PDB file of C-alpha atoms in Angstrom:
ATOM      1  CA  MET A   1       6.046  -6.389   8.123  1.00 97.00           C
ATOM      2  CA  ILE A   2       7.184  -4.098  10.971  1.00 98.00           C
ATOM      3  CA  PHE A   3       7.966  -5.765  14.301  1.00 98.00           C
ATOM      4  CA  ILE A   4       7.556  -3.688  17.471  1.00 98.00           C
ATOM      5  CA  HIS A   5       9.026  -4.954  20.732  1.00 98.00           C
ATOM      6  CA  GLY A   6       7.668  -4.561  24.240  1.00 98.00           C
ATOM      7  CA  THR A   7       9.323  -3.120  27.326  1.00 97.00           C
ATOM      8  CA  PRO A   8      12.149  -3.628  27.897  1.00 96.00           C
ATOM      9  CA  GLY A   9      13.310  -5.051  24.611  1.00 97.00           C
ATOM     10  CA  SER A  10      14.985  -4.322  21.312  1.00 98.00           C
ATOM     11  CA  ALA A  11      14.881  -5.272  17.662  1.00 98.00           C
ATOM     12  CA  ASP A  12      17.149  -8.217  18.460  1.00 98.00           C
ATOM     13  CA  GLY A  13      14.203  -9.979  20.059  1.00 98.00           C
ATOM     14  CA  TRP A  14      12.777 -10.571  16.575  1.00 98.00           C
ATOM     15  CA  SER A  15      16.014 -11.921  15.084  1.00 98.00           C
ATOM     16  CA  ASP A  16      14.658 -15.434  14.442  1.00 98.00           C
ATOM     17  CA  TYR A  17      11.840 -13.962  12.382  1.00 98.00           C
ATOM     18  CA  LEU A  18      14.175 -11.756  10.351  1.00 97.00           C
ATOM     19  CA  LEU A  19      16.350 -14.758   9.578  1.00 97.00           C
ATOM     20  CA  ASN A  20      13.363 -16.677   8.167  1.00 94.00           C
ATOM     21  CA  VAL A  21      11.469 -14.296   5.904  1.00 97.00           C
ATOM     22  CA  PRO A  22       8.812 -15.849   3.634  1.00 94.00           C
ATOM     23  CA  ASP A  23       9.006 -15.157  -0.076  1.00 93.00           C
ATOM     24  CA  GLY A  24       7.313 -11.929  -1.047  1.00 90.00           C
ATOM     25  CA  PHE A  25       7.720 -10.298   2.365  1.00 93.00           C
ATOM     26  CA  ASP A  26      10.011  -7.612   3.714  1.00 95.00           C
ATOM     27  CA  TYR A  27      10.628  -7.853   7.474  1.00 97.00           C
ATOM     28  CA  VAL A  28      11.796  -4.883   9.541  1.00 98.00           C
ATOM     29  CA  ALA A  29      12.362  -4.800  13.308  1.00 98.00           C
ATOM     30  CA  VAL A  30      12.958  -1.561  15.171  1.00 98.00           C
ATOM     31  CA  ASP A  31      14.592  -0.400  18.369  1.00 98.00           C
ATOM     32  CA  ARG A  32      11.843   1.756  19.836  1.00 98.00           C
ATOM     33  CA  PRO A  33      12.791   5.217  21.165  1.00 98.00           C
ATOM     34  CA  GLY A  34      14.708   4.765  24.405  1.00 98.00           C
ATOM     35  CA  PHE A  35      15.878   1.220  23.662  1.00 98.00           C
ATOM     36  CA  GLY A  36      18.675  -0.529  21.818  1.00 97.00           C
ATOM     37  CA  ALA A  37      20.527   1.804  19.478  1.00 97.00           C
ATOM     38  CA  SER A  38      17.703   4.368  19.348  1.00 98.00           C
ATOM     39  CA  GLY A  39      17.754   7.654  21.189  1.00 97.00           C
ATOM     40  CA  PRO A  40      17.006   9.449  23.336  1.00 97.00           C
ATOM     41  CA  ARG A  41      18.910   8.266  26.362  1.00 96.00           C
ATOM     42  CA  GLY A  42      15.829   8.589  28.528  1.00 95.00           C
ATOM     43  CA  SER A  43      12.346   7.130  28.172  1.00 96.00           C
ATOM     44  CA  VAL A  44       9.551   8.178  25.808  1.00 98.00           C
ATOM     45  CA  PRO A  45       6.389   7.103  27.683  1.00 97.00           C
ATOM     46  CA  SER A  46       3.887   8.674  25.269  1.00 98.00           C
ATOM     47  CA  LEU A  47       2.247   6.164  22.937  1.00 98.00           C
ATOM     48  CA  GLY A  48       1.702   8.995  20.474  1.00 98.00           C
ATOM     49  CA  ASP A  49       5.383   9.917  20.453  1.00 98.00           C
ATOM     50  CA  GLN A  50       6.328   6.266  20.004  1.00 98.00           C
ATOM     51  CA  ALA A  51       3.913   6.058  17.083  1.00 98.00           C
ATOM     52  CA  ALA A  52       5.296   9.218  15.506  1.00 98.00           C
ATOM     53  CA  ALA A  53       8.811   7.815  15.652  1.00 98.00           C
ATOM     54  CA  LEU A  54       7.728   4.819  13.556  1.00 98.00           C
ATOM     55  CA  ALA A  55       5.522   6.764  11.153  1.00 98.00           C
ATOM     56  CA  PRO A  56       8.291   7.249   8.529  1.00 97.00           C
ATOM     57  CA  LEU A  57       8.260   3.469   8.005  1.00 97.00           C
ATOM     58  CA  LEU A  58       4.600   3.503   6.944  1.00 97.00           C
ATOM     59  CA  VAL A  59       5.186   3.266   3.224  1.00 95.00           C
ATOM     60  CA  SER A  60       3.607   0.823   0.800  1.00 91.00           C
ATOM     61  CA  ARG A  61       5.786  -1.696  -1.015  1.00 87.00           C
ATOM     62  CA  ARG A  62       4.685  -3.426  -4.177  1.00 85.00           C
ATOM     63  CA  GLY A  63       1.258  -1.924  -3.619  1.00 87.00           C
ATOM     64  CA  ARG A  64       0.853  -3.383  -0.112  1.00 91.00           C
ATOM     65  CA  LEU A  65       0.525  -1.449   3.121  1.00 96.00           C
ATOM     66  CA  PRO A  66       2.722  -2.473   6.072  1.00 97.00           C
ATOM     67  CA  ILE A  67       1.500  -4.914   8.684  1.00 98.00           C
ATOM     68  CA  LEU A  68       2.432  -4.098  12.276  1.00 98.00           C
ATOM     69  CA  VAL A  69       3.340  -6.891  14.687  1.00 98.00           C
ATOM     70  CA  GLY A  70       3.429  -5.662  18.289  1.00 98.00           C
ATOM     71  CA  HIS A  71       4.297  -7.717  21.352  1.00 98.00           C
ATOM     72  CA  SER A  72       3.247  -6.655  24.863  1.00 98.00           C
ATOM     73  CA  LEU A  73       3.609  -2.840  24.995  1.00 98.00           C
ATOM     74  CA  GLY A  74       4.282  -3.050  21.274  1.00 98.00           C
ATOM     75  CA  GLY A  75       0.614  -3.995  20.925  1.00 98.00           C
ATOM     76  CA  PRO A  76      -0.876  -0.673  22.053  1.00 98.00           C
ATOM     77  CA  ILE A  77       1.846   1.164  20.132  1.00 98.00           C
ATOM     78  CA  ALA A  78       0.772  -0.670  16.970  1.00 98.00           C
ATOM     79  CA  ALA A  79      -2.863   0.248  17.666  1.00 98.00           C
ATOM     80  CA  GLN A  80      -1.848   3.864  18.327  1.00 98.00           C
ATOM     81  CA  ILE A  81      -0.082   3.991  14.968  1.00 98.00           C
ATOM     82  CA  ALA A  82      -3.162   2.661  13.188  1.00 98.00           C
ATOM     83  CA  ALA A  83      -5.366   5.238  14.950  1.00 98.00           C
ATOM     84  CA  ASP A  84      -2.996   8.153  14.339  1.00 98.00           C
ATOM     85  CA  TYR A  85      -2.209   7.332  10.712  1.00 97.00           C
ATOM     86  CA  PRO A  86      -5.402   6.100   9.040  1.00 94.00           C
ATOM     87  CA  GLY A  87      -4.897   4.601   5.615  1.00 94.00           C
ATOM     88  CA  LYS A  88      -1.250   3.809   6.322  1.00 96.00           C
ATOM     89  CA  VAL A  89      -1.540   0.362   7.937  1.00 97.00           C
ATOM     90  CA  GLY A  90      -2.643  -2.841   6.237  1.00 97.00           C
ATOM     91  CA  ALA A  91      -3.242  -4.983   9.329  1.00 98.00           C
ATOM     92  CA  LEU A  92      -2.298  -5.471  12.967  1.00 98.00           C
ATOM     93  CA  VAL A  93      -0.987  -8.528  14.773  1.00 98.00           C
ATOM     94  CA  ILE A  94      -1.237  -7.943  18.523  1.00 98.00           C
ATOM     95  CA  VAL A  95       0.712 -10.522  20.512  1.00 99.00           C
ATOM     96  CA  ALA A  96       0.031 -10.548  24.268  1.00 98.00           C
ATOM     97  CA  GLY A  97      -0.924  -6.894  23.967  1.00 98.00           C
ATOM     98  CA  SER A  98      -1.606  -4.689  26.999  1.00 98.00           C
ATOM     99  CA  LEU A  99      -4.493  -2.471  25.885  1.00 98.00           C
ATOM    100  CA  ASP A 100      -6.988  -2.486  28.772  1.00 98.00           C
ATOM    101  CA  PRO A 101      -6.158   0.402  31.118  1.00 98.00           C
ATOM    102  CA  GLU A 102      -8.133  -1.157  33.966  1.00 97.00           C
ATOM    103  CA  LEU A 103      -5.816  -4.159  33.975  1.00 97.00           C
ATOM    104  CA  GLU A 104      -2.679  -2.070  34.429  1.00 93.00           C
ATOM    105  CA  GLN A 105      -1.319  -2.543  37.927  1.00 83.00           C
ATOM    106  CA  ILE A 106       1.685  -0.813  39.479  1.00 77.00           C
ATOM    107  CA  HIS A 107       3.848  -3.239  41.436  1.00 73.00           C
ATOM    108  CA  TRP A 108       4.943  -1.910  44.823  1.00 60.00           C
ATOM    109  CA  ALA A 109       8.606  -2.094  43.761  1.00 68.00           C
ATOM    110  CA  GLN A 110       8.195  -0.013  40.600  1.00 70.00           C
ATOM    111  CA  PRO A 111       8.083   3.418  42.318  1.00 66.00           C
ATOM    112  CA  LEU A 112      11.295   2.474  44.132  1.00 70.00           C
ATOM    113  CA  GLY A 113      12.983   2.384  40.749  1.00 61.00           C
ATOM    114  CA  GLU A 114      12.390   6.120  40.450  1.00 74.00           C
ATOM    115  CA  TRP A 115      14.451   6.955  43.512  1.00 59.00           C
ATOM    116  CA  VAL A 116      17.381   8.973  42.229  1.00 64.00           C
ATOM    117  CA  GLY A 117      20.066   6.790  43.751  1.00 68.00           C
ATOM    118  CA  LEU A 118      18.499   3.534  42.657  1.00 70.00           C
ATOM    119  CA  ARG A 119      17.534   4.795  39.200  1.00 69.00           C
ATOM    120  CA  ALA A 120      21.173   5.622  38.482  1.00 75.00           C
ATOM    121  CA  LEU A 121      22.109   2.009  39.158  1.00 76.00           C
ATOM    122  CA  LEU A 122      19.589   0.505  36.762  1.00 82.00           C
ATOM    123  CA  PRO A 123      20.552  -0.385  33.183  1.00 90.00           C
ATOM    124  CA  ARG A 124      19.106   2.026  30.647  1.00 91.00           C
ATOM    125  CA  ALA A 125      16.595  -0.504  29.295  1.00 95.00           C
ATOM    126  CA  MET A 126      15.233  -1.332  32.745  1.00 91.00           C
ATOM    127  CA  ARG A 127      15.079   2.325  33.789  1.00 94.00           C
ATOM    128  CA  ASN A 128      13.190   3.345  30.656  1.00 95.00           C
ATOM    129  CA  ALA A 129      10.902   0.320  30.834  1.00 95.00           C
ATOM    130  CA  ASN A 130       9.940   1.175  34.401  1.00 92.00           C
ATOM    131  CA  GLN A 131       9.102   4.739  33.440  1.00 93.00           C
ATOM    132  CA  GLU A 132       7.024   3.566  30.471  1.00 96.00           C
ATOM    133  CA  LEU A 133       4.989   1.218  32.648  1.00 94.00           C
ATOM    134  CA  LEU A 134       4.457   3.748  35.429  1.00 94.00           C
ATOM    135  CA  ALA A 135       3.019   6.200  32.882  1.00 95.00           C
ATOM    136  CA  LEU A 136       1.107   3.721  30.726  1.00 97.00           C
ATOM    137  CA  LYS A 137      -2.429   3.736  32.149  1.00 97.00           C
ATOM    138  CA  PRO A 138      -3.489   7.284  31.148  1.00 97.00           C
ATOM    139  CA  HIS A 139      -2.102   6.739  27.649  1.00 98.00           C
ATOM    140  CA  LEU A 140      -4.176   3.563  27.325  1.00 98.00           C
ATOM    141  CA  GLU A 141      -7.221   5.459  28.602  1.00 98.00           C
ATOM    142  CA  ALA A 142      -6.723   8.034  25.860  1.00 98.00           C
ATOM    143  CA  LEU A 143      -6.297   5.333  23.214  1.00 98.00           C
ATOM    144  CA  ALA A 144      -9.266   3.186  24.268  1.00 98.00           C
ATOM    145  CA  PRO A 145     -12.110   5.241  22.713  1.00 98.00           C
ATOM    146  CA  ARG A 146     -10.143   5.513  19.476  1.00 98.00           C
ATOM    147  CA  LEU A 147     -10.007   1.747  18.968  1.00 98.00           C
ATOM    148  CA  VAL A 148     -13.468   1.962  17.412  1.00 97.00           C
ATOM    149  CA  THR A 149     -11.930   3.872  14.491  1.00 96.00           C
ATOM    150  CA  LEU A 150      -9.725   0.970  13.418  1.00 96.00           C
ATOM    151  CA  ASN A 151     -11.000  -0.679  10.249  1.00 91.00           C
ATOM    152  CA  CYS A 152      -8.069  -2.828   9.168  1.00 95.00           C
ATOM    153  CA  PRO A 153      -7.786  -6.560   9.920  1.00 97.00           C
ATOM    154  CA  VAL A 154      -6.603  -7.377  13.437  1.00 98.00           C
ATOM    155  CA  VAL A 155      -5.279 -10.733  14.611  1.00 98.00           C
ATOM    156  CA  ILE A 156      -4.862 -11.168  18.372  1.00 98.00           C
ATOM    157  CA  VAL A 157      -2.632 -13.858  19.877  1.00 98.00           C
ATOM    158  CA  HIS A 158      -2.752 -14.313  23.640  1.00 98.00           C
ATOM    159  CA  GLY A 159      -2.007 -17.004  26.194  1.00 98.00           C
ATOM    160  CA  THR A 160      -4.458 -17.841  28.953  1.00 98.00           C
ATOM    161  CA  ALA A 161      -1.645 -18.241  31.514  1.00 98.00           C
ATOM    162  CA  ASP A 162      -0.129 -14.806  30.864  1.00 98.00           C
ATOM    163  CA  ARG A 163       0.609 -13.316  34.289  1.00 96.00           C
ATOM    164  CA  LEU A 164       2.205 -10.129  32.991  1.00 96.00           C
ATOM    165  CA  VAL A 165      -0.544  -9.080  30.578  1.00 98.00           C
ATOM    166  CA  PRO A 166      -3.791 -10.846  31.555  1.00 98.00           C
ATOM    167  CA  TYR A 167      -5.808 -12.722  28.955  1.00 98.00           C
ATOM    168  CA  ALA A 168      -8.762 -10.444  29.817  1.00 98.00           C
ATOM    169  CA  ASN A 169      -7.147  -7.879  27.501  1.00 98.00           C
ATOM    170  CA  VAL A 170      -8.606  -9.931  24.647  1.00 98.00           C
ATOM    171  CA  ALA A 171     -12.195  -9.307  25.750  1.00 98.00           C
ATOM    172  CA  PHE A 172     -11.432  -5.605  26.063  1.00 98.00           C
ATOM    173  CA  MET A 173     -10.103  -5.427  22.498  1.00 98.00           C
ATOM    174  CA  GLN A 174     -13.108  -7.329  21.190  1.00 98.00           C
ATOM    175  CA  LYS A 175     -15.415  -4.924  23.021  1.00 98.00           C
ATOM    176  CA  MET A 176     -13.692  -1.745  21.852  1.00 98.00           C
ATOM    177  CA  MET A 177     -12.801  -2.640  18.252  1.00 98.00           C
ATOM    178  CA  THR A 178     -16.409  -2.475  17.113  1.00 95.00           C
ATOM    179  CA  SER A 179     -15.689  -1.426  13.523  1.00 93.00           C
ATOM    180  CA  ILE A 180     -13.962  -4.731  12.882  1.00 92.00           C
ATOM    181  CA  ARG A 181     -14.126  -8.287  14.164  1.00 92.00           C
ATOM    182  CA  PRO A 182     -10.659  -9.165  15.453  1.00 97.00           C
ATOM    183  CA  ARG A 183      -9.552 -12.713  14.866  1.00 97.00           C
ATOM    184  CA  VAL A 184      -8.410 -14.249  18.160  1.00 98.00           C
ATOM    185  CA  ILE A 185      -5.906 -17.065  18.539  1.00 98.00           C
ATOM    186  CA  THR A 186      -6.147 -18.305  22.131  1.00 98.00           C
ATOM    187  CA  LEU A 187      -3.208 -20.334  23.372  1.00 98.00           C
ATOM    188  CA  GLU A 188      -4.256 -22.410  26.357  1.00 98.00           C
ATOM    189  CA  LYS A 189      -1.864 -22.507  29.315  1.00 98.00           C
ATOM    190  CA  ARG A 190       0.689 -20.331  27.480  1.00 98.00           C
ATOM    191  CA  ASP A 191       2.474 -17.389  29.082  1.00 98.00           C
ATOM    192  CA  HIS A 192       3.597 -13.940  27.969  1.00 98.00           C
ATOM    193  CA  PHE A 193       6.668 -14.860  25.949  1.00 98.00           C
ATOM    194  CA  LEU A 194       4.883 -16.015  22.820  1.00 98.00           C
ATOM    195  CA  PRO A 195       7.250 -14.639  20.136  1.00 98.00           C
ATOM    196  CA  TRP A 196       9.920 -17.048  21.372  1.00 98.00           C
ATOM    197  CA  LYS A 197       8.042 -19.951  22.942  1.00 98.00           C
ATOM    198  CA  GLU A 198       5.194 -20.089  20.420  1.00 98.00           C
ATOM    199  CA  ALA A 199       6.864 -18.795  17.267  1.00 98.00           C
ATOM    200  CA  ASP A 200       4.860 -21.065  14.964  1.00 98.00           C
ATOM    201  CA  GLU A 201       1.603 -19.637  16.317  1.00 98.00           C
ATOM    202  CA  VAL A 202       2.869 -16.078  15.862  1.00 98.00           C
ATOM    203  CA  ARG A 203       3.948 -16.871  12.307  1.00 98.00           C
ATOM    204  CA  ASN A 204       0.509 -18.318  11.658  1.00 97.00           C
ATOM    205  CA  ALA A 205      -1.071 -15.094  12.910  1.00 98.00           C
ATOM    206  CA  ILE A 206       1.191 -13.083  10.602  1.00 98.00           C
ATOM    207  CA  ALA A 207       0.111 -15.206   7.653  1.00 96.00           C
ATOM    208  CA  LEU A 208      -3.566 -14.710   8.528  1.00 96.00           C
ATOM    209  CA  ALA A 209      -3.078 -10.952   8.777  1.00 97.00           C
ATOM    210  CA  ALA A 210      -1.287 -10.887   5.431  1.00 95.00           C
ATOM    211  CA  GLU A 211      -4.160 -12.740   3.765  1.00 93.00           C
ATOM    212  CA  SER A 212      -6.602 -10.133   5.072  1.00 90.00           C
ATOM    213  CA  ALA A 213      -4.458  -7.045   4.595  1.00 85.00           C
ATOM    214  CA  ALA A 214      -6.549  -5.581   1.826  1.00 59.00           C
ATOM    215  CA  GLY A 215      -8.288  -3.571   4.578  1.00 45.00           C
ATOM    216  CA  ARG A 216      -7.049  -0.119   5.444  1.00 48.00           C
ATOM    217  CA  CYS A 217      -6.814   1.700   8.793  1.00 51.00           C
TER     218      CYS A 217
END
């Protein structure tokens, strides 16, 4: 099980999961490029480059392919990995994932973060997160038509009160992932921070994905 954080974030965000690993599982959380202890110092906005950085972890263990658990921006990165490395992923768990390019909105304050003077004052994680989000839409547009190629099990967990990544992303994934039938866990009146506020639901989604992980991407 490979846990992929959103933006900003780090592997530490999954610490509660790594401290409670079910029997028969291996849990790994990563600092994505540009965050935590991972280089480079600057941002890596390309979903493809983010996927390539995690590709060395795509090895089978005890005859089972890895399952990717992606939260927020980690969701499209997990989908990008499955599209770029067919046959290397056993299943996807997309938690509050931002995959619909038409739902990506740039807040008026985000471009201000790119002003040289202000950018220098921002913490590294915030600076890199801002650059990832500003560049995200065209990368999602490039990924969208490739979602049809996914043929591994997908479990989607999303809250209807998510103001950061709208629940309408679920309908988009269902529309685009036509080679499979994603299983959707809808959490009524829940927000974006599901890995921490709704950990039991996320763990349930992981268990469902593991049961179905005989499929291959």
